[in-house]
Coordinates of C-alpha atoms and ligand atoms in Angstrom, one line a residue:
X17 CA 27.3 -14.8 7.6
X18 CA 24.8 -15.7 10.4
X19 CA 23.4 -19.5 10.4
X20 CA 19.8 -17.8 9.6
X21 CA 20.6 -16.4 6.6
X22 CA 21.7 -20.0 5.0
X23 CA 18.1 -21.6 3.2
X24 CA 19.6 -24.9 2.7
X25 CA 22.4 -26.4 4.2
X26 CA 23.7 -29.4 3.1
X27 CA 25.9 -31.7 5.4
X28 CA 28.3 -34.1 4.3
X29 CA 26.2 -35.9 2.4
X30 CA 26.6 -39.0 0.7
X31 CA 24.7 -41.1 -1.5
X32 CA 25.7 -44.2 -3.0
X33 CA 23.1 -46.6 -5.3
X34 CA 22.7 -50.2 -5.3
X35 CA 21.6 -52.8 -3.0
X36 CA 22.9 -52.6 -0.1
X37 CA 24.4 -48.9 0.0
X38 CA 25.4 -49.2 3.5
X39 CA 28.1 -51.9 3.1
X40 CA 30.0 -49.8 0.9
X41 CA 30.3 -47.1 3.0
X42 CA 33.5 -47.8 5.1
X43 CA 34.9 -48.0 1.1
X44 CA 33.5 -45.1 -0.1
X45 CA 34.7 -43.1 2.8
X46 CA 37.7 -44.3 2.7
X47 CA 38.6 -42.5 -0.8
X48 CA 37.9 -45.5 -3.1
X49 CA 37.0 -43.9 -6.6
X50 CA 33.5 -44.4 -8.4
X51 CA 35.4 -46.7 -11.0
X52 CA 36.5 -49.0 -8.2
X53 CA 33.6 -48.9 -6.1
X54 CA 31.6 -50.1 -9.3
X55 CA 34.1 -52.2 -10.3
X56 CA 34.1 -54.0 -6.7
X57 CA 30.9 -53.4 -5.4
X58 CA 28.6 -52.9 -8.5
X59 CA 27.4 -49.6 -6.5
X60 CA 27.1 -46.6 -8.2
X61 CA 28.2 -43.3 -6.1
X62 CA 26.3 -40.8 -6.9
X63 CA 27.3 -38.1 -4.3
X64 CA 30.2 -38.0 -2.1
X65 CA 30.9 -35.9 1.2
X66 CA 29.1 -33.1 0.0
X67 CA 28.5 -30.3 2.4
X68 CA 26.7 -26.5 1.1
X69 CA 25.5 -23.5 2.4
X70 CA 22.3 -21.3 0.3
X71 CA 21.7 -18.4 1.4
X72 CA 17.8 -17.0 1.3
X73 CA 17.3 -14.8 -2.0
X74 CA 20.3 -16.0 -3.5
X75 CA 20.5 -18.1 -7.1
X76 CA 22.6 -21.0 -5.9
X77 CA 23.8 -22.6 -9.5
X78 CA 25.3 -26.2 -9.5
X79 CA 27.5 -27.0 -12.2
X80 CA 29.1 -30.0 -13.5
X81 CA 29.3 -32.5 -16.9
X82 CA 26.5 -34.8 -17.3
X83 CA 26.5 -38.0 -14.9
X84 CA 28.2 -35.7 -12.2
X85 CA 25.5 -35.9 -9.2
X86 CA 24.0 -32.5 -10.1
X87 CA 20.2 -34.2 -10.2
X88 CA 21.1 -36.4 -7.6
X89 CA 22.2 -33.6 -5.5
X90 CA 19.1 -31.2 -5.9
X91 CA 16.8 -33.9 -5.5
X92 CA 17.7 -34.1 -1.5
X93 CA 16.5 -30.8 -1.0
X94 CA 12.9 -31.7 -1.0
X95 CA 13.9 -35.1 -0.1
X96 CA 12.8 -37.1 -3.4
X97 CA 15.7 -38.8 -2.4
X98 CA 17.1 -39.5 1.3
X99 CA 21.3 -39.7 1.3
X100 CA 23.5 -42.9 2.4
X101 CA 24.3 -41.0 5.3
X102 CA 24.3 -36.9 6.3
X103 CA 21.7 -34.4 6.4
X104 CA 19.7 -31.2 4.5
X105 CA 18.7 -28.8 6.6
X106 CA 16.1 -26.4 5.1
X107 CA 15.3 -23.1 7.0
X108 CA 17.6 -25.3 10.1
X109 CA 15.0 -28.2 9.8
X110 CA 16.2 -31.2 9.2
X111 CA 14.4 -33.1 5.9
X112 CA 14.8 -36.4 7.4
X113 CA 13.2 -35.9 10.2
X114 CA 9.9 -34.7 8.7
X115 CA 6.6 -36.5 9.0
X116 CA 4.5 -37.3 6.0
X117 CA 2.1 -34.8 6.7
X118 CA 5.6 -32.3 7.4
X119 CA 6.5 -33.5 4.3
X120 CA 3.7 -32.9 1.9
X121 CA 3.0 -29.6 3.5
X122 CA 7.0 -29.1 2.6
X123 CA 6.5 -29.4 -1.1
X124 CA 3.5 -27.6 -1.6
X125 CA 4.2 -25.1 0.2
X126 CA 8.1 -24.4 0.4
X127 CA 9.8 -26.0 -2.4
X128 CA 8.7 -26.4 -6.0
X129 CA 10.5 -27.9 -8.8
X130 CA 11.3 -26.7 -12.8
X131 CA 12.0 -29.4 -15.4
X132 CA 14.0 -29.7 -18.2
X133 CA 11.1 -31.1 -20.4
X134 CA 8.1 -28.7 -18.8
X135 CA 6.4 -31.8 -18.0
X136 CA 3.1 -29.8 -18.8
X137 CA -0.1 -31.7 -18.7
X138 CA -1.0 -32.1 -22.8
X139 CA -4.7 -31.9 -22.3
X140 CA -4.9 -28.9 -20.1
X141 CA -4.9 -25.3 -20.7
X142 CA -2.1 -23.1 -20.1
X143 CA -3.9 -21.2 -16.8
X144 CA -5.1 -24.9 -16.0
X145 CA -1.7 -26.4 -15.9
X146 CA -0.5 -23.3 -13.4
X147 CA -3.2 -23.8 -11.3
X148 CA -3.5 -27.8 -10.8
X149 CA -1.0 -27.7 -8.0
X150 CA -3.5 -25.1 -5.9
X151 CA -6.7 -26.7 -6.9
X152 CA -5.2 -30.0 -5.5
X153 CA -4.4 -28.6 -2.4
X154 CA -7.8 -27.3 -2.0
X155 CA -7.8 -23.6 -3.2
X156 CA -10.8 -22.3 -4.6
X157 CA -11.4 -22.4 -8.5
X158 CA -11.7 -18.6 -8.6
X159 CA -9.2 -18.0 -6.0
X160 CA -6.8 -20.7 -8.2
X161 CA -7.6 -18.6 -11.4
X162 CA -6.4 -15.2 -10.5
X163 CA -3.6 -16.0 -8.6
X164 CA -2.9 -18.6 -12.0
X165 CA -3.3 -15.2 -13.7
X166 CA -1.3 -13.4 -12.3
X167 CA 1.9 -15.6 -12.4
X168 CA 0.7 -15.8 -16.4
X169 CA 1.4 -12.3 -16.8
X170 CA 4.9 -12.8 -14.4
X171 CA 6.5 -14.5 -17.3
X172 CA 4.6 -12.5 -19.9
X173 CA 2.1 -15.1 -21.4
X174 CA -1.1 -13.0 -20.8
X175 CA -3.3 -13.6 -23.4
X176 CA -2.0 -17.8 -24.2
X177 CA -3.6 -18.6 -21.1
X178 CA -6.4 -20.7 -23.1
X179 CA -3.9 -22.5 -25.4
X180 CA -2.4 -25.8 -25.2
X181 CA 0.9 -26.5 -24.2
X182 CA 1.7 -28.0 -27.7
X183 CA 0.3 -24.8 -29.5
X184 CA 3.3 -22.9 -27.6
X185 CA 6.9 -22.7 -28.3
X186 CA 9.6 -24.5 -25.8
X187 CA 10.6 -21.1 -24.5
X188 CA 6.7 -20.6 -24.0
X189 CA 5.9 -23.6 -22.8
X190 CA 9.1 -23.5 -20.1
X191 CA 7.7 -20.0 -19.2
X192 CA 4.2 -22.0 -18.0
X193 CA 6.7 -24.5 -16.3
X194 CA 8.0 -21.4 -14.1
X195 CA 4.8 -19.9 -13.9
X196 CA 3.4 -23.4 -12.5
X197 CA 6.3 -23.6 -9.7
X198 CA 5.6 -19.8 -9.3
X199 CA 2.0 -20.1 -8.4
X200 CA 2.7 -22.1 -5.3
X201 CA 4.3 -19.3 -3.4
X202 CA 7.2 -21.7 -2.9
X203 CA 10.3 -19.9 -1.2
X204 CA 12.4 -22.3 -3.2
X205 CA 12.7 -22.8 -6.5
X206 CA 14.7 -26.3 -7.7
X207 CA 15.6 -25.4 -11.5
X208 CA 16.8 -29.1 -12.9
X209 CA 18.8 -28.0 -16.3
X210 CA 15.4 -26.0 -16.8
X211 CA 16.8 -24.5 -20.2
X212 CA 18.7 -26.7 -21.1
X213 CA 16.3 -28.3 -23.7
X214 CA 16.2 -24.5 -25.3
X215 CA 17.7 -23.1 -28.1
X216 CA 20.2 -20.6 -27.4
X217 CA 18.2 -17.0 -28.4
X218 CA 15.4 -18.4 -25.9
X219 CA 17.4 -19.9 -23.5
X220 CA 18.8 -16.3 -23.4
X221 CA 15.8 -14.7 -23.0
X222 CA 14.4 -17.1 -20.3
X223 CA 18.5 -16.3 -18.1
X224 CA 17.0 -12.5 -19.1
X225 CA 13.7 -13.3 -17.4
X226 CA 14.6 -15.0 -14.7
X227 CA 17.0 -12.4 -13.4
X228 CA 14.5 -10.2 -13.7
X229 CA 11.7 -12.5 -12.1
X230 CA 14.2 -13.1 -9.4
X231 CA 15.2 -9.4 -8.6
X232 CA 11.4 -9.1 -7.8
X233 CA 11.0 -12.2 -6.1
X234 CA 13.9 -12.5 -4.0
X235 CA 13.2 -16.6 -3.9
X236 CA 16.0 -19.2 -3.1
X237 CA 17.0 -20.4 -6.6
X238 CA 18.9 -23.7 -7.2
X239 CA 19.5 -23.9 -10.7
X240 CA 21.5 -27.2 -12.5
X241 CA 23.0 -26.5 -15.6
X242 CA 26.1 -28.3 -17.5
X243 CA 26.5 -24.5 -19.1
X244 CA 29.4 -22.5 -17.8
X245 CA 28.1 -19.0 -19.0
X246 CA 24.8 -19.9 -17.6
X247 CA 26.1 -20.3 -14.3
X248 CA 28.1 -17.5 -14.3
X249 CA 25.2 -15.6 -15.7
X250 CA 22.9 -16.9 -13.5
X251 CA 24.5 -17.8 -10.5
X252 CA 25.5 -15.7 -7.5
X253 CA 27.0 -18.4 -5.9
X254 CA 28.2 -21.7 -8.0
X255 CA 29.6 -25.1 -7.1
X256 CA 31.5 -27.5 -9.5
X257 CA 30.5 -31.5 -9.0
X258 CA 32.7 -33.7 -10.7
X259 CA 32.4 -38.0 -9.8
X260 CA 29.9 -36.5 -7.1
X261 CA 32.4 -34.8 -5.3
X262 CA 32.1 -30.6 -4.9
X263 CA 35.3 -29.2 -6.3
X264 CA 34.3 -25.8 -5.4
X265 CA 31.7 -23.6 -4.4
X266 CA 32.4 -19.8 -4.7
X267 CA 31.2 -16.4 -7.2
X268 CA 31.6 -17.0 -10.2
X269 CA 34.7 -14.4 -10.2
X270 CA 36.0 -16.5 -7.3
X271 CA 36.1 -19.9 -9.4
X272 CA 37.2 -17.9 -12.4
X273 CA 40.1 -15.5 -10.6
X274 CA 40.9 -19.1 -8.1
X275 CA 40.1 -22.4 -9.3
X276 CA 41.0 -24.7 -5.9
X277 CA 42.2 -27.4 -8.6
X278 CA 43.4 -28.5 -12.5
X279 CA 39.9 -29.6 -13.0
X280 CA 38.4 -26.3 -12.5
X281 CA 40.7 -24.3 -13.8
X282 CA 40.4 -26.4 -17.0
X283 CA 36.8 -26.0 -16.9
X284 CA 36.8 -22.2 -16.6
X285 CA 39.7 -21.8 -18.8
X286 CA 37.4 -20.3 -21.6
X287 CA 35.3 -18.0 -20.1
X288 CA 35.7 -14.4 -21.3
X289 CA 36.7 -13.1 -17.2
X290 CA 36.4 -9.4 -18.5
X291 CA 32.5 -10.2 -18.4
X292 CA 32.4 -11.9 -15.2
X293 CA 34.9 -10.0 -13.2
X294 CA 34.0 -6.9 -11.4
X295 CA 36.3 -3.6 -10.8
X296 CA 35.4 -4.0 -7.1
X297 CA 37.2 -7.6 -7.2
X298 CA 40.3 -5.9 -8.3
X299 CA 39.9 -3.4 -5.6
X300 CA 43.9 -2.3 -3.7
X301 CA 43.8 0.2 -0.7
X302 CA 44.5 3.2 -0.9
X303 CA 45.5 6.3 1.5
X304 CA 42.9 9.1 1.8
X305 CA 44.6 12.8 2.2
X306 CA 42.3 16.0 2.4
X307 CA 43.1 18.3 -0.3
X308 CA 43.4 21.2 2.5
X309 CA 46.3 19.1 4.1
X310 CA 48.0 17.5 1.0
X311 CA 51.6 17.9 1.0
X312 CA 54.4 16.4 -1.7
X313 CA 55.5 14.7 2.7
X314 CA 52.8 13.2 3.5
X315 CA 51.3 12.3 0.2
X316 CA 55.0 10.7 -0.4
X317 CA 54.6 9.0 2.2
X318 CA 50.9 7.4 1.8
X319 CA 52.5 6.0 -2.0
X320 CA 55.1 4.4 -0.1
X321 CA 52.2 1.6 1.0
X322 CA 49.3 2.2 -1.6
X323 CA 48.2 4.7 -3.7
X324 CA 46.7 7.9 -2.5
X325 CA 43.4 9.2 -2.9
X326 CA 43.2 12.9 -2.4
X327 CA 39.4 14.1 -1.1
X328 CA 37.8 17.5 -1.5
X329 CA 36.5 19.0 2.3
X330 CA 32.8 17.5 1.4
X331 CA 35.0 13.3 1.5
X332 CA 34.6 13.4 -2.2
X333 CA 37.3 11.4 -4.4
X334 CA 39.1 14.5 -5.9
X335 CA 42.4 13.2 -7.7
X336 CA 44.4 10.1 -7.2
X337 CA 48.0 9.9 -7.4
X338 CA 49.8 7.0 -8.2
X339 CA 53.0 5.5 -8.1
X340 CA 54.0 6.8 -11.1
X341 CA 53.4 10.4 -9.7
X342 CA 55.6 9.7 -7.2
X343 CA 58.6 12.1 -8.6
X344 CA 56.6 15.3 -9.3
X345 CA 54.4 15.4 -6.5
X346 CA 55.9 19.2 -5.9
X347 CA 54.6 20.0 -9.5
X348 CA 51.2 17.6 -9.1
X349 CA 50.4 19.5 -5.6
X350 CA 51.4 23.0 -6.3
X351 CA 48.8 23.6 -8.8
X352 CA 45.4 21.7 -7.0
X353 CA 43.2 23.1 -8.8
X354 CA 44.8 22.0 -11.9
X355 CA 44.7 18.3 -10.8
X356 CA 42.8 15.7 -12.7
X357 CA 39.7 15.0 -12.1
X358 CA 39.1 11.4 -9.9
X359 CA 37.4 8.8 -12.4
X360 CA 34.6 7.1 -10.0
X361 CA 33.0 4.0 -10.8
X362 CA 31.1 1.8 -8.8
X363 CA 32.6 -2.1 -7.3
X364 CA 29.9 -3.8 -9.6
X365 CA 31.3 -3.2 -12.9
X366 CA 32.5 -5.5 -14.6
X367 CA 35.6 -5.4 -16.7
X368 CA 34.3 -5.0 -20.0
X369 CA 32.0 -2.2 -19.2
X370 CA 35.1 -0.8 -17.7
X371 CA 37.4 -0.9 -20.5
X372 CA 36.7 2.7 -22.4
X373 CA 37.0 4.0 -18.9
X374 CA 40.3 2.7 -18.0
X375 CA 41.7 3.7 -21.5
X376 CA 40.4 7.2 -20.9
X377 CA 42.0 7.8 -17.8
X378 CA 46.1 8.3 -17.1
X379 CA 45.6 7.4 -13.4
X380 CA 43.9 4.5 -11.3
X381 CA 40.0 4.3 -10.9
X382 CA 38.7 5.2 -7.7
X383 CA 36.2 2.5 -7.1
X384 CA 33.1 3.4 -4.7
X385 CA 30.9 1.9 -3.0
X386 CA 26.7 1.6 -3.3
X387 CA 26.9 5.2 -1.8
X388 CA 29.3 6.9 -3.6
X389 CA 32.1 6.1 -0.6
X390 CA 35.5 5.5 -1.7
X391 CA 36.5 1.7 -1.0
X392 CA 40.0 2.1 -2.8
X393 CA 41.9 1.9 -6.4
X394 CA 42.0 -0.1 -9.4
X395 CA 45.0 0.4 -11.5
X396 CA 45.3 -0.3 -15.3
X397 CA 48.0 -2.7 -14.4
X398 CA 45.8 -5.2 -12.1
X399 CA 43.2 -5.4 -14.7
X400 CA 45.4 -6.4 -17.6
X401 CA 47.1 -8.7 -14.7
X402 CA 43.6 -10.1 -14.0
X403 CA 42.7 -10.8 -18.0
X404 CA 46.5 -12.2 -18.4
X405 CA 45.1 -15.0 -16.8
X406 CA 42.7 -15.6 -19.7
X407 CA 45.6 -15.9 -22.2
X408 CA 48.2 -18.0 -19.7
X409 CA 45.6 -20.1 -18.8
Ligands
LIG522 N1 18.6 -44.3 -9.5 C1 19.8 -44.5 -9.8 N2 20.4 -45.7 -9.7 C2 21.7 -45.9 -10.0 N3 22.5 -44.9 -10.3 C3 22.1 -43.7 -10.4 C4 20.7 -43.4 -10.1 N4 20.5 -42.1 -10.3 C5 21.7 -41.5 -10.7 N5 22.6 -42.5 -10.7 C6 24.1 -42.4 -11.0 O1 24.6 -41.3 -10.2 C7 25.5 -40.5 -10.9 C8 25.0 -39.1 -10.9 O2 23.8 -39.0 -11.7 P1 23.0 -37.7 -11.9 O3 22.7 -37.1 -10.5 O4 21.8 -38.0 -12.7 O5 24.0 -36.7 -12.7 P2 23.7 -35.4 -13.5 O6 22.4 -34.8 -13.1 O7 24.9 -34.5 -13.0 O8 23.8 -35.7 -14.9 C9 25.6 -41.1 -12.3 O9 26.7 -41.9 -12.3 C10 24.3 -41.9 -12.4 O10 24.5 -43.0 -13.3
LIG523 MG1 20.7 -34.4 -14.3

């Protein structure tokens, strides 16, 4: 991935609270824990050595238990807080180094922030709360109101635009919070455990909306949340902060197929995978033989690596032979036209949505890419390999 397409990138960054942060340092980098270091030093670390990459358009999620840097972390990305020592680079510019003019022009107009508790203005309408942020920085009141407007109808709250916040439900008054960091244009979007003050049927409905919002939008999303299925949900990337350190950073079928340590894999050990993990993740080459040329030789041979995918003239998956095939390929290739049907689905599935297909088909599942080009096989046996996981934990 080219440098240009990372959004934020965050560079061994540490930050450590107290008086005097920078006498800790040498302690601190030397691998002395957060216990100790308070113990010893009565400083508090609050992140440690953590470097990130977010890409542009991409929901970046970070995910840890409470008190594990996840606020601490975000915060650096607009600079509401400066680190102990490394650097945020936003769009290759580093945060640090911005004036105060740089910086005030940065958050208004790049970055804006979602709260966990709305932190709507009481006495305001709803189209007044979306709007104070562009009437501030000098847009026109007319301008301000249909722009407001139209971010209103974004999160689908046309018609409550004259209410007050406390005449709206939590889910309605969060959807004002979005529409309020919407209305700025920002390219980013910080999300600080934005739903997690929700209850669950909204809080699913706002993941809903968002996702939707976002396939529009395309913004830079860096959502906080202590919720694993909201991060996976949510999340095309994820990283895992625990004591302030980043345990890993990876999709969410990454973390859940490969947790880099016990922690991780302890904190994912629940998760329902079949929801999470897609075909394409289970994806094995396979040979590719033209139906013209097949042969019980040279298809034989292709099974002796992978198995075989056999393609009608046009390149289109026609039948896939597998390894239990292996000893009646004479019988399988003598009678073509008599050959099963490929099963095609597309990389993106996930597992559950896969299951009826699987359990239809005797052979493997050709697995195809955005256009309909064959990337390779999944085999019954590596998706009940990739859920045994689940159960062995
Ligand atoms: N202003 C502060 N002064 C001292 N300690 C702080 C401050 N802000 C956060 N911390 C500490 O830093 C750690 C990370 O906190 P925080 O980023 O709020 O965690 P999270 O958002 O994951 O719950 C915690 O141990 C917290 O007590
Ligand atoms: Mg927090």
């Amino acid at each position: 991935m080219a440098d240009d397409e990372m959004k934020i990138r965050v560079k061994n960054v540490y930050k450590v609270f107290g008086d005097n942060p920078a006498a800790v340092m040498d302690k601190v980098k030397a691998g002395a824990s957060k216990s100790e270091i308070l113990e010893k030093t009565g400083h508090v670390v609050g992140i440690r050595d953590v470097s990130l990459d977010i890409r542009a358009g991409e929901t970046f999620v970070i995910m840890g238990l409470s008190g594990s840097g996840k606020s601490t972390l975000i915060r650096h990305f607009n600079r509401l807080i400066e680190p102990t020592a490394g650097h945020i680079l936003v769009d290759d510019v580093d945060v640090l180094k911005m004036s105060e003019t740089e910086l005030r022009a940065f958050r208004r107009k790049k970055v804006s922030m979602v709260f966990q508790r709305f932190a709507l203005l009481p006495h305001k309408t709803v189209l007044d709360n979306v709007v104070c942020g562009l009437t501030i920085a000098g847009m026109g009141k007319a301008e301000a109101r249909e722009h407001g407007m139209r971010q209103i109808e974004q999160v689908g709250l046309d018609g409550f635009e004259n209410q007050y916040p406390k005449q709206l439900s939590g889910g309605m008054q969060q959807r004002v919070g979005l529409a309020r960091a919407l209305a700025t244009d920002a390219e980013i979007l910080l999300m600080d455990e934005a739903f997690s003050a929700l209850d669950p049927l909204i809080r699913n409905d706002m993941q809903a909306q968002l996702k939707e919002l976002q396939e529009r939008l395309h913004k830079t999303i860096v959502f906080i949340t202590h919720d694993l299925d909201e991060a996976l949900r949510l999340g095309d990337h994820i990283a895992i902060l625990k004591d302030g350190e980043l345990r890993q950073a990876g999709t969410g079928a990454d973390i859940l197929m490969n947790p880099a340590d016990d922690y991780v894999a302890r904190f994912v050990n629940d998760v329902n995978r079949a929801r999470v993990v897609t075909v394409g993740s289970l994806v094995e080459k396979a040979g590719l033989l033209p139906l013209s040329d097949a042969n019980a030789a040279n298809c034989g041979a292709l099974l002796e690596d992978n198995e075989a995918i056999i393609l009608t003239d046009e390149g289109k998956p026609r039948h896939v032979v597998g390894q239990g095939d292996r000893h009646r390929l004479d019988d399988l290739l003598r009678s073509k036209s008599a050959m099963p049907a490929a099963v095609c689905v597309d990389g993106g599935m996930v597992l559950e949505d896969g299951f009826s297909i699987l359990a239809g088909s005797h052979n493997p599942l050709v697995i195809t890419n955005g256009s309909d080009v064959p990337v390779g096989v999944v085999t019954q046996q590596s998706v009940m390999r990739a859920l045994a996981r689940d159960a062995a934990g």
